[in-house]
PDB file of C-alpha atoms and ligand atoms in Angstrom:
ATOM      1  CA  MET A 208     -33.711   4.555  72.715  1.00  0.00           C
ATOM      2  CA  PRO A 209     -36.306   5.042  75.517  1.00  0.00           C
ATOM      3  CA  ALA A 210     -39.700   3.485  74.793  1.00  0.00           C
ATOM      4  CA  PRO A 211     -42.605   5.836  73.985  1.00  0.00           C
ATOM      5  CA  LEU A 212     -44.318   6.966  77.171  1.00  0.00           C
ATOM      6  CA  ALA A 213     -48.078   7.537  77.149  1.00  0.00           C
ATOM      7  CA  ASN A 214     -50.394   9.491  79.373  1.00  0.00           C
ATOM      8  CA  ILE A 215     -54.065   8.524  79.332  1.00  0.00           C
ATOM      9  CA  HIS A 216     -56.366  10.589  81.556  1.00  0.00           C
ATOM     10  CA  GLY A 217     -53.384  11.495  83.724  1.00  0.00           C
ATOM     11  CA  GLN A 218     -52.018   7.976  84.061  1.00  0.00           C
ATOM     12  CA  MET A 219     -48.563   7.375  82.630  1.00  0.00           C
ATOM     13  CA  MET A 220     -47.671   4.032  81.139  1.00  0.00           C
ATOM     14  CA  PRO A 221     -45.639   2.521  78.290  1.00  0.00           C
ATOM     15  CA  LEU A 222     -47.466   3.256  75.031  1.00  0.00           C
ATOM     16  CA  GLU A 223     -47.871  -0.459  74.322  1.00  0.00           C
ATOM     17  CA  ASP A 224     -49.861  -0.888  77.553  1.00  0.00           C
ATOM     18  CA  VAL A 225     -52.543   1.704  76.689  1.00  0.00           C
ATOM     19  CA  LYS A 226     -55.978   0.179  76.252  1.00  0.00           C
ATOM     20  CA  VAL A 227     -58.790   2.012  74.476  1.00  0.00           C
ATOM     21  CA  SER A 228     -62.310   0.683  73.991  1.00  0.00           C
ATOM     22  CA  VAL A 229     -63.257  -0.547  70.511  1.00  0.00           C
ATOM     23  CA  LEU A 230     -66.382   1.568  71.032  1.00  0.00           C
ATOM     24  CA  ASP A 231     -64.231   4.712  71.192  1.00  0.00           C
ATOM     25  CA  ARG A 232     -65.592   6.975  68.502  1.00  0.00           C
ATOM     26  CA  SER A 233     -62.149   7.692  67.066  1.00  0.00           C
ATOM     27  CA  PHE A 234     -61.897   3.993  66.205  1.00  0.00           C
ATOM     28  CA  LEU A 235     -65.425   3.733  64.789  1.00  0.00           C
ATOM     29  CA  PHE A 236     -65.941   7.156  63.171  1.00  0.00           C
ATOM     30  CA  GLY A 237     -62.626   9.043  63.241  1.00  0.00           C
ATOM     31  CA  ASP A 238     -64.513  11.300  65.674  1.00  0.00           C
ATOM     32  CA  ALA A 239     -61.391  12.860  67.189  1.00  0.00           C
ATOM     33  CA  VAL A 240     -58.852  15.633  66.775  1.00  0.00           C
ATOM     34  CA  TYR A 241     -55.094  15.591  67.262  1.00  0.00           C
ATOM     35  CA  GLU A 242     -51.865  17.575  67.388  1.00  0.00           C
ATOM     36  CA  VAL A 243     -48.236  16.681  66.770  1.00  0.00           C
ATOM     37  CA  MET A 244     -45.651  18.827  68.491  1.00  0.00           C
ATOM     38  CA  ARG A 245     -41.852  18.907  68.178  1.00  0.00           C
ATOM     39  CA  VAL A 246     -39.838  19.058  71.377  1.00  0.00           C
ATOM     40  CA  PHE A 247     -36.268  20.410  71.263  1.00  0.00           C
ATOM     41  CA  GLY A 248     -34.055  19.677  74.277  1.00  0.00           C
ATOM     42  CA  GLY A 249     -37.100  18.747  76.392  1.00  0.00           C
ATOM     43  CA  LYS A 250     -38.938  21.965  75.478  1.00  0.00           C
ATOM     44  CA  PRO A 251     -42.079  21.940  73.337  1.00  0.00           C
ATOM     45  CA  TRP A 252     -41.706  24.233  70.307  1.00  0.00           C
ATOM     46  CA  LEU A 253     -44.577  26.616  69.445  1.00  0.00           C
ATOM     47  CA  GLU A 254     -46.547  25.067  72.301  1.00  0.00           C
ATOM     48  CA  GLN A 255     -49.132  27.832  72.723  1.00  0.00           C
ATOM     49  CA  GLU A 256     -49.911  27.774  68.992  1.00  0.00           C
ATOM     50  CA  HIS A 257     -50.542  24.002  69.066  1.00  0.00           C
ATOM     51  CA  PHE A 258     -52.831  24.258  72.092  1.00  0.00           C
ATOM     52  CA  ASP A 259     -54.712  27.170  70.500  1.00  0.00           C
ATOM     53  CA  ARG A 260     -55.279  25.112  67.362  1.00  0.00           C
ATOM     54  CA  LEU A 261     -56.370  22.099  69.446  1.00  0.00           C
ATOM     55  CA  ARG A 262     -58.899  24.319  71.238  1.00  0.00           C
ATOM     56  CA  GLY A 263     -60.220  25.449  67.830  1.00  0.00           C
ATOM     57  CA  SER A 264     -60.454  21.875  66.486  1.00  0.00           C
ATOM     58  CA  LEU A 265     -62.351  20.708  69.612  1.00  0.00           C
ATOM     59  CA  ALA A 266     -64.788  23.615  69.349  1.00  0.00           C
ATOM     60  CA  ALA A 267     -65.313  23.021  65.618  1.00  0.00           C
ATOM     61  CA  ILE A 268     -66.476  19.444  66.178  1.00  0.00           C
ATOM     62  CA  ARG A 269     -68.196  20.243  69.494  1.00  0.00           C
ATOM     63  CA  ILE A 270     -66.159  18.127  71.893  1.00  0.00           C
ATOM     64  CA  GLU A 271     -66.709  19.790  75.247  1.00  0.00           C
ATOM     65  CA  GLY A 272     -65.308  19.495  78.763  1.00  0.00           C
ATOM     66  CA  VAL A 273     -61.624  19.018  77.972  1.00  0.00           C
ATOM     67  CA  ASP A 274     -59.337  20.917  80.353  1.00  0.00           C
ATOM     68  CA  LEU A 275     -56.493  21.927  78.054  1.00  0.00           C
ATOM     69  CA  ASP A 276     -54.377  23.381  80.877  1.00  0.00           C
ATOM     70  CA  ARG A 277     -54.513  20.007  82.565  1.00  0.00           C
ATOM     71  CA  LEU A 278     -53.629  18.244  79.304  1.00  0.00           C
ATOM     72  CA  ARG A 279     -50.712  20.614  78.955  1.00  0.00           C
ATOM     73  CA  ARG A 280     -49.480  19.842  82.476  1.00  0.00           C
ATOM     74  CA  ARG A 281     -49.726  16.130  81.719  1.00  0.00           C
ATOM     75  CA  MET A 282     -47.664  16.652  78.580  1.00  0.00           C
ATOM     76  CA  HIS A 283     -44.890  18.402  80.527  1.00  0.00           C
ATOM     77  CA  GLU A 284     -44.979  15.758  83.267  1.00  0.00           C
ATOM     78  CA  THR A 285     -44.659  12.984  80.692  1.00  0.00           C
ATOM     79  CA  ILE A 286     -41.737  14.632  78.884  1.00  0.00           C
ATOM     80  CA  ALA A 287     -39.991  15.107  82.253  1.00  0.00           C
ATOM     81  CA  ALA A 288     -40.798  11.602  83.557  1.00  0.00           C
ATOM     82  CA  GLY A 289     -39.284   9.969  80.465  1.00  0.00           C
ATOM     83  CA  LYS A 290     -36.298  12.400  80.515  1.00  0.00           C
ATOM     84  CA  PHE A 291     -36.996  13.069  76.836  1.00  0.00           C
ATOM     85  CA  GLY A 292     -34.857  15.546  74.924  1.00  0.00           C
ATOM     86  CA  GLU A 293     -35.374  15.395  71.161  1.00  0.00           C
ATOM     87  CA  CYS A 294     -38.858  14.014  70.795  1.00  0.00           C
ATOM     88  CA  THR A 295     -42.361  14.476  69.472  1.00  0.00           C
ATOM     89  CA  VAL A 296     -45.661  14.610  71.352  1.00  0.00           C
ATOM     90  CA  TYR A 297     -48.800  13.125  69.795  1.00  0.00           C
ATOM     91  CA  MET A 298     -52.025  14.345  71.413  1.00  0.00           C
ATOM     92  CA  HIS A 299     -55.373  12.775  70.637  1.00  0.00           C
ATOM     93  CA  VAL A 300     -58.774  13.776  71.995  1.00  0.00           C
ATOM     94  CA  SER A 301     -61.807  11.785  70.901  1.00  0.00           C
ATOM     95  CA  ARG A 302     -65.465  12.265  71.735  1.00  0.00           C
ATOM     96  CA  GLY A 303     -65.321   9.114  73.859  1.00  0.00           C
ATOM     97  CA  ALA A 304     -66.786   5.608  73.870  1.00  0.00           C
ATOM     98  CA  ALA A 305     -70.480   4.746  73.540  1.00  0.00           C
ATOM     99  CA  PRO A 306     -72.697   2.207  71.765  1.00  0.00           C
ATOM    100  CA  ARG A 307     -72.256   2.795  68.025  1.00  0.00           C
ATOM    101  CA  LYS A 308     -74.634   5.489  66.845  1.00  0.00           C
ATOM    102  CA  HIS A 309     -73.775   8.395  64.551  1.00  0.00           C
ATOM    103  CA  ALA A 310     -75.434  11.263  66.466  1.00  0.00           C
ATOM    104  CA  PHE A 311     -73.739  12.154  69.709  1.00  0.00           C
ATOM    105  CA  LEU A 312     -75.585  14.909  71.580  1.00  0.00           C
ATOM    106  CA  LYS A 313     -77.960  12.669  73.512  1.00  0.00           C
ATOM    107  CA  GLN A 314     -75.251  10.294  74.688  1.00  0.00           C
ATOM    108  CA  SER A 315     -73.315  10.957  77.848  1.00  0.00           C
ATOM    109  CA  LEU A 316     -69.739  10.811  76.667  1.00  0.00           C
ATOM    110  CA  THR A 317     -66.417  11.364  78.385  1.00  0.00           C
ATOM    111  CA  PRO A 318     -63.762  12.505  75.907  1.00  0.00           C
ATOM    112  CA  LEU A 319     -60.712  10.292  75.590  1.00  0.00           C
ATOM    113  CA  GLU A 320     -57.583  12.294  76.490  1.00  0.00           C
ATOM    114  CA  LEU A 321     -54.487  10.529  75.282  1.00  0.00           C
ATOM    115  CA  LEU A 322     -50.975  11.688  74.555  1.00  0.00           C
ATOM    116  CA  TRP A 323     -47.641  10.059  74.126  1.00  0.00           C
ATOM    117  CA  VAL A 324     -44.065  11.208  73.895  1.00  0.00           C
ATOM    118  CA  GLN A 325     -41.514   9.449  71.755  1.00  0.00           C
ATOM    119  CA  GLU A 326     -37.889  10.070  70.947  1.00  0.00           C
ATOM    120  CA  TYR A 327     -37.376  11.657  67.545  1.00  0.00           C
ATOM    121  CA  ASP A 328     -34.444  10.954  65.240  1.00  0.00           C
ATOM    122  CA  ASP A 329     -34.172  13.984  62.971  1.00  0.00           C
ATOM    123  CA  GLY A 330     -31.326  12.384  60.937  1.00  0.00           C
ATOM    124  CA  PRO A 331     -33.212  11.318  57.780  1.00  0.00           C
ATOM    125  CA  THR A 332     -35.244  14.553  57.628  1.00  0.00           C
ATOM    126  CA  ALA A 333     -32.091  16.627  58.233  1.00  0.00           C
ATOM    127  CA  LEU A 334     -30.545  14.937  55.219  1.00  0.00           C
ATOM    128  CA  ALA A 335     -33.624  15.715  53.108  1.00  0.00           C
ATOM    129  CA  ARG A 336     -33.499  19.331  54.334  1.00  0.00           C
ATOM    130  CA  GLN A 337     -29.909  19.551  53.147  1.00  0.00           C
ATOM    131  CA  HIS A 338     -30.320  17.931  49.724  1.00  0.00           C
ATOM    132  CA  GLY A 339     -33.992  18.547  48.969  1.00  0.00           C
ATOM    133  CA  SER A 340     -36.773  16.059  48.432  1.00  0.00           C
ATOM    134  CA  SER A 341     -38.985  14.868  45.601  1.00  0.00           C
ATOM    135  CA  VAL A 342     -42.772  15.060  45.552  1.00  0.00           C
ATOM    136  CA  ILE A 343     -45.663  13.984  43.356  1.00  0.00           C
ATOM    137  CA  THR A 344     -48.950  15.728  42.637  1.00  0.00           C
ATOM    138  CA  TYR A 345     -52.110  13.868  43.607  1.00  0.00           C
ATOM    139  CA  PRO A 346     -55.851  14.649  43.708  1.00  0.00           C
ATOM    140  CA  ASP A 347     -57.143  16.107  46.949  1.00  0.00           C
ATOM    141  CA  LEU A 348     -59.846  13.594  47.901  1.00  0.00           C
ATOM    142  CA  ARG A 349     -60.536  15.070  51.363  1.00  0.00           C
ATOM    143  CA  TRP A 350     -63.666  16.554  52.901  1.00  0.00           C
ATOM    144  CA  HIS A 351     -64.487  20.288  53.055  1.00  0.00           C
ATOM    145  CA  ARG A 352     -63.241  21.021  56.589  1.00  0.00           C
ATOM    146  CA  CYS A 353     -59.517  20.399  56.320  1.00  0.00           C
ATOM    147  CA  ASP A 354     -59.004  23.413  58.603  1.00  0.00           C
ATOM    148  CA  ILE A 355     -59.951  21.034  61.459  1.00  0.00           C
ATOM    149  CA  LYS A 356     -57.070  18.792  62.525  1.00  0.00           C
ATOM    150  CA  SER A 357     -59.189  15.660  62.671  1.00  0.00           C
ATOM    151  CA  THR A 358     -57.957  12.077  62.727  1.00  0.00           C
ATOM    152  CA  ASN A 359     -59.927  11.323  59.540  1.00  0.00           C
ATOM    153  CA  LEU A 360     -56.825  10.970  57.407  1.00  0.00           C
ATOM    154  CA  LEU A 361     -57.671   8.297  54.851  1.00  0.00           C
ATOM    155  CA  ALA A 362     -57.277  10.586  51.829  1.00  0.00           C
ATOM    156  CA  ASN A 363     -53.987  11.881  53.286  1.00  0.00           C
ATOM    157  CA  VAL A 364     -52.832   8.291  53.868  1.00  0.00           C
ATOM    158  CA  LEU A 365     -53.602   7.260  50.277  1.00  0.00           C
ATOM    159  CA  ALA A 366     -51.901  10.362  48.870  1.00  0.00           C
ATOM    160  CA  ASN A 367     -48.782   9.803  50.967  1.00  0.00           C
ATOM    161  CA  GLU A 368     -48.708   6.114  50.048  1.00  0.00           C
ATOM    162  CA  ALA A 369     -48.764   7.082  46.352  1.00  0.00           C
ATOM    163  CA  ALA A 370     -45.823   9.398  47.061  1.00  0.00           C
ATOM    164  CA  ALA A 371     -43.918   6.657  48.903  1.00  0.00           C
ATOM    165  CA  GLU A 372     -44.520   4.207  46.062  1.00  0.00           C
ATOM    166  CA  ALA A 373     -42.981   6.781  43.697  1.00  0.00           C
ATOM    167  CA  ASP A 374     -39.962   7.108  46.057  1.00  0.00           C
ATOM    168  CA  CYS A 375     -41.097  10.594  47.027  1.00  0.00           C
ATOM    169  CA  SER A 376     -41.582  12.160  50.437  1.00  0.00           C
ATOM    170  CA  GLU A 377     -44.806  14.028  49.853  1.00  0.00           C
ATOM    171  CA  ALA A 378     -47.858  14.482  47.663  1.00  0.00           C
ATOM    172  CA  LEU A 379     -48.937  18.017  46.719  1.00  0.00           C
ATOM    173  CA  LEU A 380     -52.717  17.911  46.505  1.00  0.00           C
ATOM    174  CA  TYR A 381     -54.745  19.497  43.688  1.00  0.00           C
ATOM    175  CA  LEU A 382     -58.438  20.328  43.726  1.00  0.00           C
ATOM    176  CA  PRO A 383     -60.941  19.679  40.895  1.00  0.00           C
ATOM    177  CA  ASP A 384     -60.564  23.315  39.725  1.00  0.00           C
ATOM    178  CA  GLY A 385     -56.844  22.791  39.068  1.00  0.00           C
ATOM    179  CA  THR A 386     -55.614  24.813  42.054  1.00  0.00           C
ATOM    180  CA  MET A 387     -53.462  23.393  44.820  1.00  0.00           C
ATOM    181  CA  SER A 388     -54.495  22.991  48.449  1.00  0.00           C
ATOM    182  CA  GLU A 389     -51.573  21.676  50.531  1.00  0.00           C
ATOM    183  CA  ALA A 390     -49.551  18.476  50.949  1.00  0.00           C
ATOM    184  CA  SER A 391     -50.629  15.207  52.596  1.00  0.00           C
ATOM    185  CA  HIS A 392     -49.012  16.094  55.925  1.00  0.00           C
ATOM    186  CA  SER A 393     -47.329  19.433  55.309  1.00  0.00           C
ATOM    187  CA  SER A 394     -48.047  22.919  54.040  1.00  0.00           C
ATOM    188  CA  PHE A 395     -46.174  24.217  51.017  1.00  0.00           C
ATOM    189  CA  PHE A 396     -44.951  27.439  49.421  1.00  0.00           C
ATOM    190  CA  THR A 397     -43.646  28.257  45.962  1.00  0.00           C
ATOM    191  CA  ILE A 398     -41.077  30.975  45.331  1.00  0.00           C
ATOM    192  CA  VAL A 399     -41.311  32.896  42.068  1.00  0.00           C
ATOM    193  CA  GLY A 400     -39.075  35.875  41.359  1.00  0.00           C
ATOM    194  CA  GLY A 401     -38.198  36.213  45.053  1.00  0.00           C
ATOM    195  CA  VAL A 402     -41.874  36.248  46.129  1.00  0.00           C
ATOM    196  CA  LEU A 403     -43.206  33.595  48.474  1.00  0.00           C
ATOM    197  CA  HIS A 404     -46.602  32.182  47.420  1.00  0.00           C
ATOM    198  CA  THR A 405     -48.958  30.007  49.427  1.00  0.00           C
ATOM    199  CA  THR A 406     -52.594  28.971  49.362  1.00  0.00           C
ATOM    200  CA  PRO A 407     -54.752  31.289  51.497  1.00  0.00           C
ATOM    201  CA  LEU A 408     -56.162  29.887  54.730  1.00  0.00           C
ATOM    202  CA  LYS A 409     -59.723  30.485  53.602  1.00  0.00           C
ATOM    203  CA  ALA A 410     -59.227  27.664  51.114  1.00  0.00           C
ATOM    204  CA  ASN A 411     -59.589  24.175  52.367  1.00  0.00           C
ATOM    205  CA  ILE A 412     -56.287  23.730  54.195  1.00  0.00           C
ATOM    206  CA  LEU A 413     -54.959  23.234  57.700  1.00  0.00           C
ATOM    207  CA  PRO A 414     -53.658  26.415  59.330  1.00  0.00           C
ATOM    208  CA  GLY A 415     -50.157  24.987  59.686  1.00  0.00           C
ATOM    209  CA  ILE A 416     -48.256  26.192  62.735  1.00  0.00           C
ATOM    210  CA  THR A 417     -44.979  26.010  60.818  1.00  0.00           C
ATOM    211  CA  ARG A 418     -46.629  27.725  57.807  1.00  0.00           C
ATOM    212  CA  ASN A 419     -47.522  30.638  60.053  1.00  0.00           C
ATOM    213  CA  PHE A 420     -44.077  30.685  61.653  1.00  0.00           C
ATOM    214  CA  VAL A 421     -42.369  30.725  58.236  1.00  0.00           C
ATOM    215  CA  ILE A 422     -44.624  33.610  57.151  1.00  0.00           C
ATOM    216  CA  ARG A 423     -43.373  35.542  60.205  1.00  0.00           C
ATOM    217  CA  LEU A 424     -39.763  34.717  59.322  1.00  0.00           C
ATOM    218  CA  ALA A 425     -40.353  35.904  55.750  1.00  0.00           C
ATOM    219  CA  GLN A 426     -41.767  39.186  57.050  1.00  0.00           C
ATOM    220  CA  LYS A 427     -38.664  39.672  59.174  1.00  0.00           C
ATOM    221  CA  ALA A 428     -36.429  38.978  56.169  1.00  0.00           C
ATOM    222  CA  ASP A 429     -38.452  41.338  53.904  1.00  0.00           C
ATOM    223  CA  ILE A 430     -39.380  38.459  51.617  1.00  0.00           C
ATOM    224  CA  PRO A 431     -42.700  39.470  49.992  1.00  0.00           C
ATOM    225  CA  LEU A 432     -45.616  37.063  50.515  1.00  0.00           C
ATOM    226  CA  ARG A 433     -48.632  36.449  48.316  1.00  0.00           C
ATOM    227  CA  GLU A 434     -51.433  34.329  49.793  1.00  0.00           C
ATOM    228  CA  GLN A 435     -53.430  33.412  46.709  1.00  0.00           C
ATOM    229  CA  ALA A 436     -54.501  30.347  44.740  1.00  0.00           C
ATOM    230  CA  ILE A 437     -51.640  28.391  43.168  1.00  0.00           C
ATOM    231  CA  ALA A 438     -52.466  26.581  39.922  1.00  0.00           C
ATOM    232  CA  LYS A 439     -50.996  23.144  39.349  1.00  0.00           C
ATOM    233  CA  GLU A 440     -49.060  24.447  36.318  1.00  0.00           C
ATOM    234  CA  ASP A 441     -47.475  27.132  38.524  1.00  0.00           C
ATOM    235  CA  LEU A 442     -45.546  24.375  40.302  1.00  0.00           C
ATOM    236  CA  PHE A 443     -43.566  23.711  37.152  1.00  0.00           C
ATOM    237  CA  ARG A 444     -42.686  27.396  36.724  1.00  0.00           C
ATOM    238  CA  ALA A 445     -41.580  27.980  40.313  1.00  0.00           C
ATOM    239  CA  ASP A 446     -37.945  28.865  41.087  1.00  0.00           C
ATOM    240  CA  GLU A 447     -38.226  27.035  44.413  1.00  0.00           C
ATOM    241  CA  ILE A 448     -40.773  25.036  46.408  1.00  0.00           C
ATOM    242  CA  ILE A 449     -40.646  24.376  50.137  1.00  0.00           C
ATOM    243  CA  LEU A 450     -42.653  22.125  52.401  1.00  0.00           C
ATOM    244  CA  THR A 451     -43.251  23.204  55.996  1.00  0.00           C
ATOM    245  CA  GLY A 452     -44.412  21.124  58.938  1.00  0.00           C
ATOM    246  CA  THR A 453     -43.729  20.258  62.537  1.00  0.00           C
ATOM    247  CA  THR A 454     -40.983  17.733  61.834  1.00  0.00           C
ATOM    248  CA  SER A 455     -40.195  18.775  58.232  1.00  0.00           C
ATOM    249  CA  GLU A 456     -39.461  22.367  59.393  1.00  0.00           C
ATOM    250  CA  VAL A 457     -38.383  24.042  56.114  1.00  0.00           C
ATOM    251  CA  LEU A 458     -37.834  21.332  53.530  1.00  0.00           C
ATOM    252  CA  PRO A 459     -36.823  22.248  49.960  1.00  0.00           C
ATOM    253  CA  VAL A 460     -38.502  20.340  47.119  1.00  0.00           C
ATOM    254  CA  VAL A 461     -36.200  19.701  44.167  1.00  0.00           C
ATOM    255  CA  ARG A 462     -38.451  17.577  41.946  1.00  0.00           C
ATOM    256  CA  VAL A 463     -42.184  17.548  41.234  1.00  0.00           C
ATOM    257  CA  ASP A 464     -43.568  14.622  39.247  1.00  0.00           C
ATOM    258  CA  GLY A 465     -40.021  13.860  38.125  1.00  0.00           C
ATOM    259  CA  GLN A 466     -39.352  17.409  36.818  1.00  0.00           C
ATOM    260  CA  LYS A 467     -36.639  19.594  38.325  1.00  0.00           C
ATOM    261  CA  VAL A 468     -37.736  22.580  40.382  1.00  0.00           C
ATOM    262  CA  GLY A 469     -35.556  25.550  39.326  1.00  0.00           C
ATOM    263  CA  SER A 470     -31.951  24.399  39.197  1.00  0.00           C
ATOM    264  CA  GLY A 471     -32.832  21.071  40.815  1.00  0.00           C
ATOM    265  CA  GLU A 472     -30.997  22.137  44.001  1.00  0.00           C
ATOM    266  CA  PRO A 473     -32.348  23.789  47.177  1.00  0.00           C
ATOM    267  CA  GLY A 474     -32.586  27.516  46.413  1.00  0.00           C
ATOM    268  CA  PRO A 475     -31.539  30.688  48.244  1.00  0.00           C
ATOM    269  CA  VAL A 476     -34.927  31.493  49.795  1.00  0.00           C
ATOM    270  CA  ALA A 477     -35.191  27.971  51.219  1.00  0.00           C
ATOM    271  CA  ARG A 478     -31.679  28.282  52.639  1.00  0.00           C
ATOM    272  CA  ARG A 479     -32.413  31.689  54.157  1.00  0.00           C
ATOM    273  CA  LEU A 480     -35.630  30.448  55.828  1.00  0.00           C
ATOM    274  CA  GLN A 481     -33.876  27.307  57.087  1.00  0.00           C
ATOM    275  CA  GLU A 482     -31.154  29.425  58.701  1.00  0.00           C
ATOM    276  CA  MET A 483     -33.716  31.718  60.290  1.00  0.00           C
ATOM    277  CA  HIS A 484     -35.728  28.747  61.566  1.00  0.00           C
ATOM    278  CA  ASP A 485     -32.632  27.159  63.146  1.00  0.00           C
ATOM    279  CA  GLN A 486     -31.628  30.492  64.667  1.00  0.00           C
ATOM    280  CA  ALA A 487     -35.129  30.898  66.139  1.00  0.00           C
ATOM    281  CA  VAL A 488     -34.904  27.429  67.725  1.00  0.00           C
ATOM    282  CA  ARG A 489     -31.482  28.251  69.181  1.00  0.00           C
ATOM    283  CA  GLU A 490     -32.844  31.497  70.648  1.00  0.00           C
ATOM    284  CA  PHE A 491     -35.867  29.656  72.057  1.00  0.00           C
ATOM    285  CA  LEU A 492     -33.585  27.124  73.756  1.00  0.00           C
ATOM    286  CA  SER A 493     -31.360  29.820  75.230  1.00  0.00           C
ATOM    287  CA  ARG A 494     -34.416  31.643  76.631  1.00  0.00           C
ATOM    288  CA  HIS A 495     -35.976  28.573  78.316  1.00  0.00           C
TER     289      HIS A 495
HETATM  290  N1  PDD B 273     -49.153  17.060  60.014  1.00  0.00           N
HETATM  291  N2  PDD B 273     -51.148  20.056  56.461  1.00  0.00           N
HETATM  292  C1  PDD B 273     -51.542  18.851  56.902  1.00  0.00           C
HETATM  293  C2  PDD B 273     -52.625  18.137  56.177  1.00  0.00           C
HETATM  294  C3  PDD B 273     -50.931  18.291  58.042  1.00  0.00           C
HETATM  295  O1  PDD B 273     -51.343  17.090  58.497  1.00  0.00           O
HETATM  296  C4  PDD B 273     -49.887  18.986  58.695  1.00  0.00           C
HETATM  297  C5  PDD B 273     -49.220  18.449  59.926  1.00  0.00           C
HETATM  298  C6  PDD B 273     -49.489  20.235  58.174  1.00  0.00           C
HETATM  299  C7  PDD B 273     -48.407  21.051  58.821  1.00  0.00           C
HETATM  300  O2  PDD B 273     -48.871  21.614  60.005  1.00  0.00           O
HETATM  301  P1  PDD B 273     -47.889  21.975  61.208  1.00  0.00           P
HETATM  302  O3  PDD B 273     -46.895  22.950  60.677  1.00  0.00           O
HETATM  303  O4  PDD B 273     -48.801  22.583  62.193  1.00  0.00           O
HETATM  304  O5  PDD B 273     -47.270  20.696  61.650  1.00  0.00           O
HETATM  305  C8  PDD B 273     -50.161  20.750  57.072  1.00  0.00           C
HETATM  306  C9  PDD B 273     -48.769  16.441  61.231  1.00  0.00           C
HETATM  307  C10 PDD B 273     -47.385  16.747  61.658  1.00  0.00           C
HETATM  308  C11 PDD B 273     -49.073  14.955  61.148  1.00  0.00           C
HETATM  309  O6  PDD B 273     -50.193  14.641  60.765  1.00  0.00           O
HETATM  310  O7  PDD B 273     -48.227  14.132  61.484  1.00  0.00           O
END
């Protein structure tokens, strides 16, 4: 397996050789945003959508002066240099390094522009996609701007750890009012009576790229969609539940908090969306 290859400010090097200052604000404050992209056969999937979201995240936290076209070129150069095929790209832009001080406007900062490419083994996730996965529910302890893809992920980390300790792949997060937001590192949908349900974007969730792509697939397949609040109890009445995310793709959930979802097997809507997703990737690869 080739070693992960990094690119920091245009310089390529093995990931383990990258050095970042301890005064970098992503280390001290989590003052940074990121993206994770899936690459199929050397070609980044939904690339424009990821760069658009990165632009939005940077603007939302007022990190200025990052040339995203240049970052994009560096990404392609790094994928090509490492001859990567099936891989992921992690991109991380922080506000930069400066003496520790919360406010940032009066400091002259150069954003840190880091990315790395690493080979991706889809095997375990492919198996979960085939058989379905189990999840827990867990309180959403995050801040009020989860639409920004920031590296402040402590609440997500703790939620996912609780899931892992329960031998589950994900944690579906619930808010104090008893409605659901999203999962610790994925979006999710329920399916009830053939209708796809998901939390609206105006609630406190990340605008998932795969979420949006799956909504487009559902429109093509004439599967009705309802973007409205999902109560925690609704999970236990759903016929099907799916997780969506960059590496999860369309992942059926077959148990929530130990209870079977529907028949306890991946359902027909999940299967249909999986097929459409795979077909879309095949078409993308044949076009590029
Ligand atoms: N996670 N919600 C959260 C909180 C996420 O962190 C992610 C992605 C998603 C799915 O978004 P997308 O379809 O754009 O990948 C939803 C990434 C992959 C991660 O943190 O590793």
